[in-house]
Coordinates of C-alpha atoms in Angstrom, one line a residue:
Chain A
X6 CA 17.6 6.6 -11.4
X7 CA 16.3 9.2 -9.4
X8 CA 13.0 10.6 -10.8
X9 CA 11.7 12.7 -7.7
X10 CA 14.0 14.8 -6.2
X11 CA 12.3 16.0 -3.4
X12 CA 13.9 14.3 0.0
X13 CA 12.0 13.8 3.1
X14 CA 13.1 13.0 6.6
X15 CA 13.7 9.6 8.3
X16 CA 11.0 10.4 11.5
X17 CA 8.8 11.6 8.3
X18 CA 9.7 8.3 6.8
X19 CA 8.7 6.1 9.8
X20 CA 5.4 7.7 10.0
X21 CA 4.3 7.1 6.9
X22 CA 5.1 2.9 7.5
X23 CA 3.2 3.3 10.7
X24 CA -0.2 5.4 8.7
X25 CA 0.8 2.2 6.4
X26 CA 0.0 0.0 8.2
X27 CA -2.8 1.4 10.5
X28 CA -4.9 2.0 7.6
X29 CA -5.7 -1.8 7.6
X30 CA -7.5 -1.2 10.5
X31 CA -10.5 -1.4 7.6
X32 CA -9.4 -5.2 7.6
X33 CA -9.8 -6.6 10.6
X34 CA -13.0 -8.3 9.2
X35 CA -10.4 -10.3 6.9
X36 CA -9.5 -12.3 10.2
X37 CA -12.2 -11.9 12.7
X38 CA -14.7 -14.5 10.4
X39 CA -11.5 -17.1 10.4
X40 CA -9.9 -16.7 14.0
X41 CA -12.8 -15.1 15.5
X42 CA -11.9 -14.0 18.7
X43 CA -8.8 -15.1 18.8
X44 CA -7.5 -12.6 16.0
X45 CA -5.3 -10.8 18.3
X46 CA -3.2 -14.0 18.6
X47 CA -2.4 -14.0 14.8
X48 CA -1.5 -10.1 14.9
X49 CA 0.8 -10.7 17.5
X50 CA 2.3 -14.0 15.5
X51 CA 2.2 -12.4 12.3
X52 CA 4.2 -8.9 13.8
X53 CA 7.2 -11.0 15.3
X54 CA 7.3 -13.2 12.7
X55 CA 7.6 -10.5 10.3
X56 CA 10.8 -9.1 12.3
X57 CA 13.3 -10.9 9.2
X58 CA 10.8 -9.2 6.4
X59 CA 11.5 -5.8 7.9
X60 CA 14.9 -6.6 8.5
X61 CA 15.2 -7.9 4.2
X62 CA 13.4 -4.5 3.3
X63 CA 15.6 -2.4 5.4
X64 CA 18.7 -4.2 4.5
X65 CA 17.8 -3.3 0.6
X66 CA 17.0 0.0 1.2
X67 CA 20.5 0.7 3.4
X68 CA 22.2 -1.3 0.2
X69 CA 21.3 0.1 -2.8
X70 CA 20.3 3.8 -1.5
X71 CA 20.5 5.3 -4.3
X72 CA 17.8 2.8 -6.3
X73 CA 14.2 2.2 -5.9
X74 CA 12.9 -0.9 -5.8
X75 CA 12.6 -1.4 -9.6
X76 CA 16.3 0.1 -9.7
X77 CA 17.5 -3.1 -7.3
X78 CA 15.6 -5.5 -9.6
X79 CA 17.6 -4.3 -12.8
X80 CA 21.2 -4.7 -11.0
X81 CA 20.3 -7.6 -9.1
X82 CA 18.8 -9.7 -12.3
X83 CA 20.3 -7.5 -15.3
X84 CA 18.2 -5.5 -17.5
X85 CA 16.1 -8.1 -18.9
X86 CA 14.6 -10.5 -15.9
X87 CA 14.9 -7.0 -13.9
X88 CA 12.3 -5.3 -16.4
X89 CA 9.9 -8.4 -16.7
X90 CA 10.0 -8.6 -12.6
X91 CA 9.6 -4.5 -12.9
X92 CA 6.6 -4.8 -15.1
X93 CA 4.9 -7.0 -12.5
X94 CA 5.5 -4.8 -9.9
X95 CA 3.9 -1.9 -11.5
X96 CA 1.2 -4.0 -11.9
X97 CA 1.5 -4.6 -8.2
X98 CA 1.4 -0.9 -7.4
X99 CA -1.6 -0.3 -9.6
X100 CA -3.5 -3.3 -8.2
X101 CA -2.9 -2.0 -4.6
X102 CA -3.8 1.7 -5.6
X103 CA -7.3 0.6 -6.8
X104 CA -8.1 -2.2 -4.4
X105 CA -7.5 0.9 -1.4
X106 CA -9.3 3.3 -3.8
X107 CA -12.3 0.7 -4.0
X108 CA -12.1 0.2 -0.5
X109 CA -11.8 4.2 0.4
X110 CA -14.8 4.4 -2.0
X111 CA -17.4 1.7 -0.3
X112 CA -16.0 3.2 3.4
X113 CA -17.0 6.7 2.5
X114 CA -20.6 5.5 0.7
X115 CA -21.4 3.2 3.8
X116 CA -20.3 5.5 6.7
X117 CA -21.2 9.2 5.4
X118 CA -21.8 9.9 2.3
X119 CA -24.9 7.2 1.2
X120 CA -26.0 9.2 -1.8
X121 CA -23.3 9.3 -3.8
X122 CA -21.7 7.3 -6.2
X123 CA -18.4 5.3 -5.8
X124 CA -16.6 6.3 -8.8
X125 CA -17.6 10.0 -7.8
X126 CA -15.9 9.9 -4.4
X127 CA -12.7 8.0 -6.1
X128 CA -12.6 10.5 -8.9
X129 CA -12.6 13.4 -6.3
X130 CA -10.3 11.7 -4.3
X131 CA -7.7 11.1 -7.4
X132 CA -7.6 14.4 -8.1
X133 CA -6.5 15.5 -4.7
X134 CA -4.3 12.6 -4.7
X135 CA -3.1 13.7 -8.5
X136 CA -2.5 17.4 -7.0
X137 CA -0.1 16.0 -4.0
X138 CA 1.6 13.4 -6.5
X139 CA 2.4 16.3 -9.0
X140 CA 4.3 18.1 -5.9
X141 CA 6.2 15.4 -5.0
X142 CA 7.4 12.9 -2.3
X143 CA 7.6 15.7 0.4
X144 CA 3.9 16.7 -0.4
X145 CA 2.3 13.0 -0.5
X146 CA 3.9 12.5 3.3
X147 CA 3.6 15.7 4.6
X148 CA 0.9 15.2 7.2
X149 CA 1.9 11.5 7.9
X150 CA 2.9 12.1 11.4
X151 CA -0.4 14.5 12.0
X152 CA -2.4 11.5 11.4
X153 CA -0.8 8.5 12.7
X154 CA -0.9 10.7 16.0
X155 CA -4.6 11.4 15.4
X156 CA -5.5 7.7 14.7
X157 CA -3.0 6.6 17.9
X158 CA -5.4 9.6 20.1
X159 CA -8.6 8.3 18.5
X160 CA -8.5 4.7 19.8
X161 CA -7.0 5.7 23.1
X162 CA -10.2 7.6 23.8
X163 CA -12.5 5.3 22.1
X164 CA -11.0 2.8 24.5
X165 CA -11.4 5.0 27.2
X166 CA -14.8 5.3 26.6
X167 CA -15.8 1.8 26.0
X168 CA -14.2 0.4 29.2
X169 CA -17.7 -0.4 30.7
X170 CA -18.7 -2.4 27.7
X171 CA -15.2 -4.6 27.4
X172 CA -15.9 -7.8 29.0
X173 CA -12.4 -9.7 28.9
X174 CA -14.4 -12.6 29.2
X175 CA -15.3 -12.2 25.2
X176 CA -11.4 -14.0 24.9
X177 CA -11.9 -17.2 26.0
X178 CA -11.9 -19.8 25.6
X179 CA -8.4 -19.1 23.9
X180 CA -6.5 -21.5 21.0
X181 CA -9.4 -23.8 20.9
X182 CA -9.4 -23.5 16.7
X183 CA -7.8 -25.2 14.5
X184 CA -4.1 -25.0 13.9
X185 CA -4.8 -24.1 10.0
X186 CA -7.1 -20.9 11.0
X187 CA -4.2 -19.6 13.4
X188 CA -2.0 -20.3 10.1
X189 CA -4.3 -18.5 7.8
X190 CA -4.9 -15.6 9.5
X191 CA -1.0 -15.1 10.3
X192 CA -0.6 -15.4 6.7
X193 CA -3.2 -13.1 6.0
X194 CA -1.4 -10.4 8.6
X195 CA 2.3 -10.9 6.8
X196 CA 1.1 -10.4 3.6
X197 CA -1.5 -8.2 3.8
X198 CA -1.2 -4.8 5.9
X199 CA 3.0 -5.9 6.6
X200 CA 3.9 -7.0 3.3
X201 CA 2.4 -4.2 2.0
X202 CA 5.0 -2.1 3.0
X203 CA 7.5 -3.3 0.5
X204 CA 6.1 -0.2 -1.8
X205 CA 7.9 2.1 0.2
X206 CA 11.3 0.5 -0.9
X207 CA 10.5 2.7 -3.8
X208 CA 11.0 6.0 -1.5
X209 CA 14.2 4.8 -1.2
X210 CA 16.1 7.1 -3.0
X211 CA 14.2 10.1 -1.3
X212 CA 15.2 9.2 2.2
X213 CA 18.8 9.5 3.3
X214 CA 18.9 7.0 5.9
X215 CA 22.0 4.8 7.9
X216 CA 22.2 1.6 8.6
X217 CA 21.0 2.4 12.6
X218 CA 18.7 5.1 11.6
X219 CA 17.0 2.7 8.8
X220 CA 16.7 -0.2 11.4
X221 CA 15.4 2.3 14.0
X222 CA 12.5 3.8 11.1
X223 CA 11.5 0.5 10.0
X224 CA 11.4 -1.5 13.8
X225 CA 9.5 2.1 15.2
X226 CA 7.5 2.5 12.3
X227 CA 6.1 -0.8 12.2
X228 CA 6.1 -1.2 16.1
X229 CA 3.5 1.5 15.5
X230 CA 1.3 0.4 13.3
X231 CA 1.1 -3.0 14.7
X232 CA 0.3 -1.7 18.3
X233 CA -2.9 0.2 16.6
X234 CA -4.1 -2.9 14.6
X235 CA -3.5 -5.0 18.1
X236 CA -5.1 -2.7 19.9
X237 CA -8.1 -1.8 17.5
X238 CA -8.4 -5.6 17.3
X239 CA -8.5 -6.5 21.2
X240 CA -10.9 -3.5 21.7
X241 CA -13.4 -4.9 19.2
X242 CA -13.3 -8.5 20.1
X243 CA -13.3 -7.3 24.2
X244 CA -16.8 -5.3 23.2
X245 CA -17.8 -7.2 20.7
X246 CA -16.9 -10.9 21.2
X247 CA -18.1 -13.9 19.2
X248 CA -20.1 -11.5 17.3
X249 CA -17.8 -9.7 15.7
X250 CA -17.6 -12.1 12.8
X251 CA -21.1 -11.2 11.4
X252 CA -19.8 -7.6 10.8
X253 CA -18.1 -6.1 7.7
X254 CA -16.7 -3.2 9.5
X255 CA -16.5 -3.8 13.9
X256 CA -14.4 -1.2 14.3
X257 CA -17.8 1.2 13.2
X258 CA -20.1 -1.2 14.8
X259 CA -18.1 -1.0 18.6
X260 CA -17.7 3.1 18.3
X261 CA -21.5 3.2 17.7
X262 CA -21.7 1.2 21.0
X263 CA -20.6 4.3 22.9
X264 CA -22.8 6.8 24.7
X265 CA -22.0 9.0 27.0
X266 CA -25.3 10.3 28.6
X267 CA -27.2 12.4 26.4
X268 CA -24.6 14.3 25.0
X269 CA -22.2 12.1 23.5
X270 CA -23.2 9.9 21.0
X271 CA -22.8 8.5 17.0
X272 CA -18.7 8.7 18.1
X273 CA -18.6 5.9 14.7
X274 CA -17.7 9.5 12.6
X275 CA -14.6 9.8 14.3
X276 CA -13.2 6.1 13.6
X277 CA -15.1 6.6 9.9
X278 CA -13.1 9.8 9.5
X279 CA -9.9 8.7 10.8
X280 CA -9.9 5.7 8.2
X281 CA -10.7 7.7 5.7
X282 CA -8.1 9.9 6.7
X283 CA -5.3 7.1 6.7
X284 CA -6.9 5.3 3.8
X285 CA -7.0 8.5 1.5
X286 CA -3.3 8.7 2.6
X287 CA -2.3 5.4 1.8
X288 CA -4.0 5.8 -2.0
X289 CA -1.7 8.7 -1.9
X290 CA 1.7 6.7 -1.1
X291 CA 0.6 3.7 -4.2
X292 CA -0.6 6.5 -6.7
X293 CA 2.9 8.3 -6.3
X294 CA 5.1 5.0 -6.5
X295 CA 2.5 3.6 -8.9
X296 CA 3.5 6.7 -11.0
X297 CA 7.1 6.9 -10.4
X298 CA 7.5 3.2 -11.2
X299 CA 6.0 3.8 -14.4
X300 CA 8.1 6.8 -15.6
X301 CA 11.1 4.4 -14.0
X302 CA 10.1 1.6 -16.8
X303 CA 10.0 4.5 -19.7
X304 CA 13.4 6.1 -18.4
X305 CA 11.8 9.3 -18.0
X306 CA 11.5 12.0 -15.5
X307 CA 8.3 13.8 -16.1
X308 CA 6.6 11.8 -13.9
X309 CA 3.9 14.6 -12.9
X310 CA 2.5 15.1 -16.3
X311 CA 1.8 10.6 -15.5
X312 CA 0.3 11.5 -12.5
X313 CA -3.6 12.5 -13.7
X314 CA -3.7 9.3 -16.3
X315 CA -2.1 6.8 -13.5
X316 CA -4.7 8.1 -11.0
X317 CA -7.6 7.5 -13.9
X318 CA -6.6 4.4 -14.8
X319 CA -6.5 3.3 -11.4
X320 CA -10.0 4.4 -10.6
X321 CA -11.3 3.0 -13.7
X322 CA -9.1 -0.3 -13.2
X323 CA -10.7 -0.6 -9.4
X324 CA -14.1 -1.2 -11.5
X325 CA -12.6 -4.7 -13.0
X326 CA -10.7 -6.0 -10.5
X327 CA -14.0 -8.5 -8.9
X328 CA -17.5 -8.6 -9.3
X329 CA -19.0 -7.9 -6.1
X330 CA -17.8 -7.5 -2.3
X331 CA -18.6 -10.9 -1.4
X332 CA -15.7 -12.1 -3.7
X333 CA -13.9 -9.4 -2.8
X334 CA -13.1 -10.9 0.6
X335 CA -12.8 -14.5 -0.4
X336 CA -10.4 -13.6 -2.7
X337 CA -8.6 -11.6 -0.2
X338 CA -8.9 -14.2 2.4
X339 CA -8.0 -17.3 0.7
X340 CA -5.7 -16.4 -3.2
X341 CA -4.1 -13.4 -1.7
X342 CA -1.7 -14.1 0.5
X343 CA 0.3 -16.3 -1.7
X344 CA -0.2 -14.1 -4.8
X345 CA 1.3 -11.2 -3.2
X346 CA 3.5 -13.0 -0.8
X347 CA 5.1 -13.5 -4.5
X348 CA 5.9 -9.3 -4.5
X349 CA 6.2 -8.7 -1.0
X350 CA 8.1 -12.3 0.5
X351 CA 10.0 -14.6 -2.1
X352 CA 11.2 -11.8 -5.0
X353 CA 12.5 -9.3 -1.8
X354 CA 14.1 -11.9 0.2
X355 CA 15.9 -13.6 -3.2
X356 CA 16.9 -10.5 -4.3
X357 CA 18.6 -9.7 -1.1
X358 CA 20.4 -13.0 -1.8
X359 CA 21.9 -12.7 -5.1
X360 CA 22.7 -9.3 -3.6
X361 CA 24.8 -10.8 -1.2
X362 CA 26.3 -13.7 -3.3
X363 CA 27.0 -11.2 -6.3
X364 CA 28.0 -8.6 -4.1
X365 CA 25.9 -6.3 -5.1
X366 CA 25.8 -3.2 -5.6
X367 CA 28.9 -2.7 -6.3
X368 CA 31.0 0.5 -4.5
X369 CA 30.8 3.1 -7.1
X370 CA 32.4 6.0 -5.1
X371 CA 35.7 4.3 -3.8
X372 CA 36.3 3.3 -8.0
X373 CA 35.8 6.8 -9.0
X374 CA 38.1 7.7 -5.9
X375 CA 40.6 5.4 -7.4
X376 CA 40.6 6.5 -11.0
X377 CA 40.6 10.2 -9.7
X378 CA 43.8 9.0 -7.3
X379 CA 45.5 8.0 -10.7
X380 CA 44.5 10.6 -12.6
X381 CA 46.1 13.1 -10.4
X382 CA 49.1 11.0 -9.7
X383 CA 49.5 11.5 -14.0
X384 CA 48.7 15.0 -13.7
X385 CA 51.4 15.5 -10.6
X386 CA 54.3 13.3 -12.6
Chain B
X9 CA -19.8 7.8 -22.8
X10 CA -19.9 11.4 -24.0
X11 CA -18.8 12.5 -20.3
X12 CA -15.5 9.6 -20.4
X13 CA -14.2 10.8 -23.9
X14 CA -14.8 15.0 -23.0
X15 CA -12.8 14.0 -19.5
X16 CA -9.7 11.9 -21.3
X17 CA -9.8 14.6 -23.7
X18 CA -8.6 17.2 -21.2
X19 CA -6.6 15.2 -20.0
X20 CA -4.7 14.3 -23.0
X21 CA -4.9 18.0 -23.4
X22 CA -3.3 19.4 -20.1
X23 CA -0.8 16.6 -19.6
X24 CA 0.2 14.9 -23.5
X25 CA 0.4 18.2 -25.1
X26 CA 2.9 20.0 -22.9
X27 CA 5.0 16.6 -23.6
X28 CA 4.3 16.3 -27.6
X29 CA 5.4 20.4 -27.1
X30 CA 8.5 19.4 -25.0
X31 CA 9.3 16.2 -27.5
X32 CA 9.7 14.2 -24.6
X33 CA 9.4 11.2 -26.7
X34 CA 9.6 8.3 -23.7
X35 CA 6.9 10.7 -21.5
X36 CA 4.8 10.5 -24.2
X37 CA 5.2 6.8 -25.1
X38 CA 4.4 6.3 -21.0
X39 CA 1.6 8.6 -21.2
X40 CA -0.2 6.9 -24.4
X41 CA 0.6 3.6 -22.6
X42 CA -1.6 4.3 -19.7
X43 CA -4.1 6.2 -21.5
X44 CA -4.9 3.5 -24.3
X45 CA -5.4 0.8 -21.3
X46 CA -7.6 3.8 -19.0
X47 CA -9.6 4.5 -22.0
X48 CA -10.3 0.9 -23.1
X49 CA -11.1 0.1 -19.3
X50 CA -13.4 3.2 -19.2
X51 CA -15.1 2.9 -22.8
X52 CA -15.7 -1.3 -22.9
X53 CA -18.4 -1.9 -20.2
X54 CA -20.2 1.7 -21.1
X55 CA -20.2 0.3 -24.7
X56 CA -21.9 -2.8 -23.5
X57 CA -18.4 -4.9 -23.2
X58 CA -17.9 -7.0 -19.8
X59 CA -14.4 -7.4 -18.9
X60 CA -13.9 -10.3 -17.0
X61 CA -12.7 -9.4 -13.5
X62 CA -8.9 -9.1 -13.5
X63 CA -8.6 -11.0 -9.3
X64 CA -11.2 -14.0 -10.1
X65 CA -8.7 -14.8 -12.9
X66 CA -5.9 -15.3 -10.6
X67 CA -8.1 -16.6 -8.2
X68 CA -8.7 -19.4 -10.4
X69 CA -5.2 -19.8 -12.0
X70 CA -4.0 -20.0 -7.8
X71 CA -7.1 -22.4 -6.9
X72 CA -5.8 -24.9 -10.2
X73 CA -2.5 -25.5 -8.9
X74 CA -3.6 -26.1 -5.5
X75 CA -2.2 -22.9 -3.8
X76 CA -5.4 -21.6 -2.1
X77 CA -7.1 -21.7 1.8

């Protein structure tokens, strides 16, 4: 069921997994109080052992093009286990929306705007989102490539400019942890920024992509975001080193390290607005699929006039969903990654399986080809 | 309180009544799903109501069967 049908690109496509995944560059904090400064190590584990996750995503999205994700569910399972599993992905979606639209919230109140109240920035930010949800797929991505190039050219400089305070010393002594924490944090990495990415098998019906081009998208698109997060990461624990761990957000805390004479100064605003930038883009991409998946469960198509009440709810639901920070990134940290390996590991990959051993879906086209054949052979005799 | 039930008000107003208009009868069903669960979310704790936090559940429910760092 196609309820958008607005199409976008496959380079627009690939941007929006890389701004996908370099919007966890709010996260690094996740990993730097377990691996310390050996996070990168993780990052780099976690990205190449994720290689046969993006291959299952793009191997369901080049199989059932014409379906979203909920779509696969209901012919891989039937109507019944596909719904129940559908229902717990739109609670997925929603989850994801507010816990970004929490986080975009308590960025924007610690980094510029001290005054005001969370739930005022996430209202004002909904109803932006609401307004590029209402217009469609095309809309929500549009500036995708604008500002994975703008994060890519804002840690190249900020790199640049921090090269006197990097002292590669700050990575040694290297895999002197325990084997669990190297575990850990890989876990956290697959599951949370990478796994992530299994909301965008709801685009799929809006992207017309081959089995090359979809391979290319994914491995680029991820290639991407993954080089930011390493890079963001190294940088940090290269300026930063042991210390990193006592900080919420290093990322802020290294780009207020750099000074260039008199002049050039408080650079943070540029990593604070970036974030937001990628982070307010991100809300964007779970409000619409959030939205979409929930006029997918009711069978209907007016999925815009959803769009204002989804991105309510989901501002209202961020309120509920833990009591204080704190928790926030235990929670993260230590339930997370097997609660939502659930959605984005074991129901993807087993779902590609029955796929295969049902052989699923089946070829639609060459059966109405077929029947047309016949029917013209009747007509002829 | 006054400010949550004037602002799902106008929304009920500029997105429910073009679909009660339309008789989109499944819209409308999706819409009043989400806005009975927004509006209970929104009304509860400004009535005094805490809702327990949704995550700590599942934290719990994870920790109990022993999948948990």
């Amino acid at each position: 069921m196609k309820i958008d049908q607005s199409q976008i690109s496959s380079t627009r496509f690939m941007y929006t997994i890389a701004f996908f995944l370099q919007s966890s560059a709010l996260l690094t904090a996740f990993l730097s109080s377990i691996t310390e400064h050996d996070s990168w190590i993780p990052v780099l584990i976690g990205g190449v052992l994720c290689i046969p996750l993006i291959l299952v995503y793009r191997s369901l999205m080049v199989n059932f093009p014409e379906n979203t994700l909920l779509g696969m569910l209901d012919t891989v399972y039937g109507p019944v286990v596909g719904k129940i599993l559908g229902v717990g992905y739109v609670w997925f979606f929603l989850t994801l929306s507010a816990l970004n639209l929490t986080d975009l919230g308590d960025f924007t109140k610690i980094t510029v705007l001290t005054e005001t109240p969370s739930m005022i920035l996430a209202i004002f930010c909904v109803l932006v989102v609401v307004w590029a949800v209402r217009h469609g797929v095309k809309v929500v991505t549009r500036y995708s490539a604008l500002f994975t190039i703008t994060e890519f050219f804002i840690v190249f400089i900020s790199t640049l400019l921090l090269f006197d305070k990097i002292d590669l010393k700050n990575f040694l002594p290297m895999f002197q942890l325990e084997p669990i924490k190297y575990i850990h944090s890989t876990h956290i990495i697959a599951t949370i920024p990478i796994g992530e990415l299994v909301v965008l098998l709801m685009l799929t019906p809006s992207v017309k992509l081959s089995r090359k081009t979809a391979t290319k998208c994914w491995f680029l698109g991820v290639g991407m975001g993954m080089i930011t997060l390493l890079v963001v990461l190294m940088r940090d624990i290269a300026v930063l080193g042991n210390t990193m761990r006592m900080f919420a957000l290093p990322g802020l805390v290294t780009m207020r390290l750099i000074h260039l004479g008199e002049s050039l100064s408080r650079v943070e605003i540029l990593f604070a607005v970036a974030l937001m930038m990628l982070l307010f883009f991100k809300v964007a991409v779970l409000c619409y699929v959030s939205t979409i998946a929930i006029a997918q469960m009711f069978k209907t198509k007016k999925y815009k006039n959803l769009a204002l009440i989804v991105g309510i709810f989901v501002v209202y639901y961020g309120t509920i969903l833990y009591p204080n920070n704190v928790e926030h990134v235990v929670i993260s940290q230590e339930m997370m990654p097997f609660f939502w390996g659930i959605f984005e590991i074991v129901i993807p990959i087993l779902t590609l399986v029955i796929a295969k051993i049902r052989k699923l879906p089946k070829k639609q086209p060459e059966k109405q080809k077929q029947k047309q054949e016949v029917q013209h052979a009747w007509d002829g005799s | 309180m006054g400010w949550i039930l004037t602002g799902f008000a106008l929304i009920a107003v500029i997105d429910l009544v073009p679909l009660i208009l339309q008789r989109r009868g499944r819209a409308i069903a999706a819409f009043l799903t989400v806005f009975v669960i927004a509006l209970t979310i929104a009304v509860l704790p400004a009535l005094g109501v805490q809702i327990p936090p949704v995550l700590t559940f599942f934290d719990k429910l994870f920790k109990s069967i022993g999948l948990s760092y």
